[in-house]
Amino acid sequence: MMNGRYQKRVGVGNTINSFLFVVVFVLGVLAFYLSFMSARDKFLPEAASEHGVRTDLLFWVIMAVLTVAFLLTNSLLYFFPYIYRFKEGKQAYFYPDNHTVERIWTIIPAVIMAGFVVYGYKEWHAITSPAPENSEVIEIMGKQFAWQVRYPGADGKLGKYHYRKIDATNEFGIDFNDTASFDDFIPMELHFPKGKNVSLHIRSRDVIHSVFLPHFRVKMDAVPGMPTKFWFKPTISTAEMREKTGNPNFNYELACTEVCGRGHYAMRFIVVVDEPAEYEKWKASQKTWSSLNAEYVSTKAPKVLSEKYLKEFLTKPEVVQPATPSDSTVVSADSTVVATAVVTKKAH
């Protein structure tokens, strides 16, 4: 311009570039929409718990508000360069400040964010508050690199544990000074009763793990030395979910979402949701850990307790028939059979 080579201050390229802002925005929104719709078949199926339904609603409410805010603010951001592009003879208006506008764009987001916080806290408090009475209590323990679960027996109470009691046999560190420990059992699948509250008592034996039950919208860290809890109510059995998904091989699963070491990928555990009657039948079929390890327990428990609770196991060992895993079992039950056979041999 200084040399007089241009007759206009700005050429047609400025208009083209400003128009491309609009094109990029429209194509970007369209690409986002198509990407979302094409991935819908990969989404999780409907939530299989009461808590999960509320969590999904919370997620979609927040997503809807954020999407509207994104489209509104970014449409202005991308359309303004075109609307207010440079034009010969047009003077810019000097707009120093407007306190009313500043209050609006500060107060409205603050109110919306506060609403999100209150809404989210309400849901968080609901699932971390003490579980209702008569909830099914289940302990989940994470270790490198596997999950283990423990159920209370007929007394409905989990026995105490202590980290100093952990060894190669007693991986949970079960304390047999507590009489509630003798009827606890450790299965190779995690079973939930449909329609009944379940209280998960979560802990870790080594590093931080994270209990993730995606179909129930359950996620809680397992922290060494700091037990955590989470309660919810399953509402869809495994059989029903197989029908809903059209997948006869569908299984719920427990996964770890904390990168806990090289074997992190292997921390998967089969979860089965049973009808109430089936669940009680499954529980009744489980053998207590103390009966499968009677000789070990007799050396760890006080003599009075071992004589009271283990005498029958040591003198009248049961003949265990090989178990046939269910169609949903991915881990063989052979280890339980072998452990029982060893106890039987030692007792003889």
XYZ file of C-alpha atoms in Angstrom:
348
model
C 0.000 0.000 0.000
C 2.870 2.357 0.818
C 4.321 1.865 -2.660
C 0.943 2.395 -4.321
C 0.762 -1.069 -5.841
C -2.714 -1.819 -4.415
C -5.799 0.213 -5.121
C -7.678 -1.333 -2.158
C -6.448 -1.753 1.408
C -7.728 -5.339 1.614
C -8.262 -7.786 -1.236
C -10.944 -10.428 -1.862
C -8.946 -13.006 0.140
C -10.184 -11.425 3.353
C -13.825 -12.159 2.439
C -12.940 -15.716 1.417
C -11.141 -16.390 4.708
C -13.996 -14.934 6.763
C -16.475 -17.129 4.858
C -14.308 -20.188 5.533
C -14.872 -19.610 9.270
C -18.581 -20.275 8.696
C -17.846 -23.314 6.528
C -15.504 -24.833 9.129
C -18.064 -24.356 11.910
C -20.960 -25.882 9.957
C -18.872 -28.846 8.754
C -17.467 -29.366 12.250
C -20.929 -29.517 13.828
C -22.107 -31.882 11.093
C -19.053 -34.141 11.550
C -19.642 -34.218 15.320
C -23.273 -35.213 14.815
C -22.440 -37.962 12.297
C -19.675 -39.291 14.548
C -22.054 -39.429 17.513
C -24.789 -41.220 15.574
C -22.409 -43.754 14.009
C -21.016 -44.696 17.430
C -24.375 -45.178 19.179
C -24.321 -48.944 18.700
C -21.077 -49.015 20.730
C -22.646 -47.261 23.716
C -23.354 -49.181 26.899
C -26.853 -50.684 27.069
C -29.397 -49.242 29.463
C -28.254 -48.994 33.049
C -28.799 -52.195 35.028
C -29.284 -50.476 38.388
C -31.502 -47.813 39.930
C -28.463 -45.679 40.646
C -27.327 -46.104 37.048
C -30.572 -44.695 35.651
C -30.145 -41.555 37.753
C -26.486 -41.288 36.783
C -27.339 -41.506 33.090
C -29.962 -38.788 33.504
C -27.418 -36.567 35.255
C -24.921 -37.173 32.439
C -27.346 -36.332 29.639
C -28.708 -33.223 31.393
C -25.170 -31.870 31.777
C -24.321 -32.896 28.199
C -27.409 -31.105 26.825
C -26.648 -27.861 28.677
C -22.992 -27.920 27.623
C -23.902 -28.670 23.998
C -26.286 -25.694 23.851
C -23.639 -23.455 25.437
C -21.001 -24.735 23.013
C -23.150 -24.151 19.929
C -24.205 -20.681 21.087
C -20.753 -19.376 21.992
C -18.934 -20.956 19.059
C -21.510 -19.882 16.508
C -20.793 -16.303 17.587
C -17.053 -16.974 17.516
C -17.133 -18.341 13.944
C -19.861 -16.128 12.409
C -18.586 -12.812 13.753
C -15.431 -12.840 11.555
C -17.710 -13.058 8.517
C -20.360 -10.597 9.689
C -17.828 -8.015 10.843
C -15.170 -8.591 8.188
C -13.350 -5.554 6.872
C -15.248 -3.385 4.386
C -14.013 -0.281 2.639
C -15.319 2.871 4.245
C -16.733 1.118 7.316
C -15.476 2.388 10.658
C -15.204 0.175 13.735
C -17.219 1.181 16.793
C -15.190 1.655 19.957
C -16.949 -0.349 22.695
C -14.901 0.005 25.906
C -17.038 -1.966 28.386
C -20.541 -2.929 29.425
C -21.004 -3.936 33.046
C -24.475 -5.352 32.441
C -23.213 -7.792 29.817
C -20.268 -8.775 32.008
C -22.585 -9.512 34.927
C -24.793 -11.656 32.691
C -21.993 -13.830 31.309
C -20.498 -14.224 34.782
C -23.621 -14.885 36.855
C -25.407 -17.270 34.452
C -22.468 -19.755 34.123
C -21.879 -19.532 37.898
C -25.524 -20.414 38.639
C -25.492 -23.294 36.122
C -22.221 -24.672 37.539
C -23.574 -24.455 41.093
C -26.639 -26.396 39.933
C -24.417 -29.109 38.459
C -22.428 -29.349 41.702
C -25.563 -29.668 43.861
C -27.119 -32.190 41.454
C -23.938 -34.291 41.358
C -23.373 -34.100 45.124
C -26.909 -35.350 45.735
C -26.227 -38.467 43.658
C -22.791 -38.983 45.226
C -24.232 -38.740 48.730
C -26.963 -41.232 47.829
C -24.528 -44.021 46.921
C -21.836 -43.359 49.544
C -24.177 -42.939 52.513
C -24.758 -45.977 54.765
C -26.471 -48.783 52.864
C -30.085 -49.625 53.800
C -30.663 -52.379 56.325
C -30.714 -55.952 55.010
C -28.444 -55.035 52.094
C -26.380 -57.861 50.643
C -22.829 -57.254 51.874
C -19.963 -58.264 49.577
C -16.259 -57.563 49.974
C -14.138 -56.846 46.886
C -10.366 -56.894 47.208
C -7.959 -55.841 44.475
C -4.403 -57.083 44.185
C -1.799 -57.210 41.447
C -3.328 -58.462 39.210
C -6.702 -59.954 40.085
C -9.949 -59.365 41.915
C -11.161 -61.518 44.782
C -14.545 -61.393 46.477
C -15.772 -62.596 49.854
C -19.334 -63.190 51.022
C -20.694 -63.594 54.552
C -22.267 -66.924 55.407
C -25.536 -67.691 57.164
C -24.865 -65.103 59.889
C -24.904 -62.312 57.289
C -21.716 -60.791 58.720
C -18.292 -60.593 57.136
C -15.516 -61.689 59.443
C -12.757 -59.265 60.363
C -9.443 -59.155 58.542
C -5.954 -57.811 59.174
C -3.117 -57.218 56.760
C -0.653 -58.970 59.063
C -2.589 -62.207 58.617
C -2.174 -62.240 54.823
C -0.076 -65.131 53.549
C 0.059 -67.480 50.561
C -3.037 -69.363 51.745
C -5.050 -66.675 53.478
C -4.915 -63.996 50.791
C -7.715 -61.951 52.348
C -5.994 -61.855 55.738
C -9.134 -63.277 57.372
C -8.999 -63.066 61.168
C -10.224 -66.335 62.711
C -10.357 -64.804 66.158
C -13.686 -63.474 64.912
C -16.403 -66.133 64.908
C -18.117 -64.407 61.952
C -15.171 -65.443 59.745
C -15.819 -69.185 59.844
C -18.804 -69.234 57.492
C -17.491 -66.709 54.943
C -16.934 -68.042 51.439
C -14.792 -66.906 48.512
C -16.371 -67.755 45.128
C -14.833 -67.473 41.675
C -17.661 -65.351 40.299
C -19.294 -62.195 41.606
C -23.052 -62.722 41.995
C -25.666 -60.044 42.701
C -29.346 -60.587 43.538
C -31.740 -58.728 41.259
C -33.943 -56.197 43.047
C -31.994 -56.199 46.317
C -29.621 -53.559 47.639
C -25.965 -54.551 47.411
C -23.296 -52.960 49.605
C -19.756 -53.314 48.269
C -16.926 -53.123 50.813
C -13.844 -52.303 48.750
C -10.150 -52.496 49.616
C -6.756 -53.051 48.020
C -3.924 -55.279 49.131
C -1.053 -53.488 47.407
C -1.516 -50.495 45.079
C -4.476 -48.343 44.047
C -7.009 -50.212 41.929
C -10.435 -49.041 40.809
C -13.625 -51.076 40.936
C -15.539 -50.468 37.702
C -18.913 -52.075 36.988
C -19.842 -50.171 33.809
C -23.288 -51.670 33.235
C -24.335 -50.644 36.749
C -22.602 -47.234 36.499
C -20.518 -48.108 39.544
C -16.952 -46.869 39.988
C -14.994 -46.596 43.210
C -11.252 -46.643 43.904
C -9.721 -49.435 45.984
C -7.079 -47.730 48.130
C -4.533 -49.534 50.337
C -5.235 -48.853 53.999
C -8.448 -46.912 53.271
C -11.533 -49.120 52.768
C -14.272 -47.580 50.616
C -17.949 -48.429 50.132
C -20.573 -48.189 47.412
C -24.163 -49.436 47.431
C -26.676 -49.852 44.626
C -29.597 -52.019 43.498
C -29.261 -54.258 40.390
C -32.452 -54.266 38.314
C -31.714 -56.400 35.236
C -30.605 -60.023 35.502
C -27.927 -61.495 33.255
C -30.551 -63.538 31.406
C -32.699 -60.450 30.801
C -29.740 -58.407 29.559
C -28.835 -61.183 27.124
C -32.334 -60.899 25.687
C -32.210 -57.100 25.553
C -28.836 -57.036 23.790
C -29.579 -60.034 21.572
C -26.250 -61.495 22.666
C -26.540 -64.981 24.244
C -22.913 -64.750 25.389
C -23.298 -61.409 27.168
C -21.799 -61.170 30.650
C -21.507 -58.328 33.101
C -17.947 -57.792 34.267
C -15.847 -56.129 36.923
C -12.836 -54.277 35.523
C -10.027 -52.134 36.920
C -9.719 -48.556 35.638
C -6.513 -47.690 37.470
C -3.252 -48.333 35.640
C -1.905 -50.555 38.426
C 1.023 -52.273 36.680
C 1.943 -54.549 33.799
C -0.861 -57.026 34.450
C -3.576 -54.352 34.708
C -5.291 -55.647 31.574
C -5.944 -59.009 33.263
C -8.074 -57.594 36.078
C -11.451 -58.732 34.763
C -13.968 -60.672 36.801
C -17.253 -62.228 35.703
C -20.392 -60.736 37.280
C -23.734 -62.562 37.328
C -27.063 -61.018 38.309
C -29.465 -63.740 39.472
C -33.149 -63.766 40.204
C -33.610 -63.734 44.016
C -34.433 -67.468 44.278
C -31.506 -68.426 42.028
C -29.192 -66.219 44.055
C -30.136 -67.871 47.346
C -29.695 -71.285 45.736
C -26.237 -70.282 44.500
C -25.232 -69.047 47.951
C -26.418 -72.262 49.565
C -24.246 -74.274 47.173
C -21.035 -72.461 48.154
C -18.604 -74.050 50.597
C -17.095 -71.944 53.339
C -13.433 -71.041 53.018
C -12.701 -72.497 56.456
C -14.135 -75.885 55.471
C -11.951 -75.976 52.357
C -8.907 -75.004 54.421
C -9.799 -76.644 57.714
C -6.307 -77.739 58.700
C -4.895 -74.280 58.019
C -7.649 -72.630 60.041
C -7.126 -75.040 62.935
C -3.562 -73.724 63.299
C -4.611 -70.065 63.145
C -7.832 -69.963 65.152
C -7.962 -70.139 68.962
C -8.329 -73.714 70.164
C -11.785 -73.130 71.630
C -13.093 -71.751 68.331
C -11.382 -74.326 66.138
C -12.856 -77.161 68.209
C -16.299 -75.588 68.006
C -16.349 -74.689 64.316
C -13.900 -77.060 62.657
C -14.301 -80.386 64.438
C -16.844 -81.557 61.906
C -14.633 -80.591 58.961
C -11.571 -82.361 60.345
C -13.305 -85.590 61.347
C -15.933 -85.884 58.609
C -14.491 -84.492 55.405
C -16.922 -84.317 52.560
C -16.298 -86.051 49.277
C -16.354 -83.287 46.726
C -17.532 -84.000 43.218
C -15.865 -82.047 40.395
C -17.876 -78.935 39.685
C -19.113 -78.007 36.247
C -18.675 -74.271 35.613
C -21.698 -72.347 34.400
C -21.787 -71.052 30.841
C -20.846 -67.609 32.164
C -17.742 -68.789 34.033
C -14.419 -67.825 32.527
C -12.245 -68.962 35.439
C -12.184 -72.690 36.191
C -13.405 -73.936 39.545
C -10.714 -76.642 39.568
C -8.712 -74.781 42.225
C -11.607 -75.140 44.684
C -11.848 -78.848 44.005
C -8.098 -79.324 44.434
C -8.093 -77.334 47.694
C -10.919 -79.470 49.054
C -9.200 -82.681 48.000
C -6.034 -81.641 49.821
C -7.960 -80.900 53.016
C -9.744 -84.251 52.726
C -6.452 -86.113 52.299
C -4.832 -84.326 55.234
C -7.853 -84.924 57.451
C -7.699 -88.661 56.720
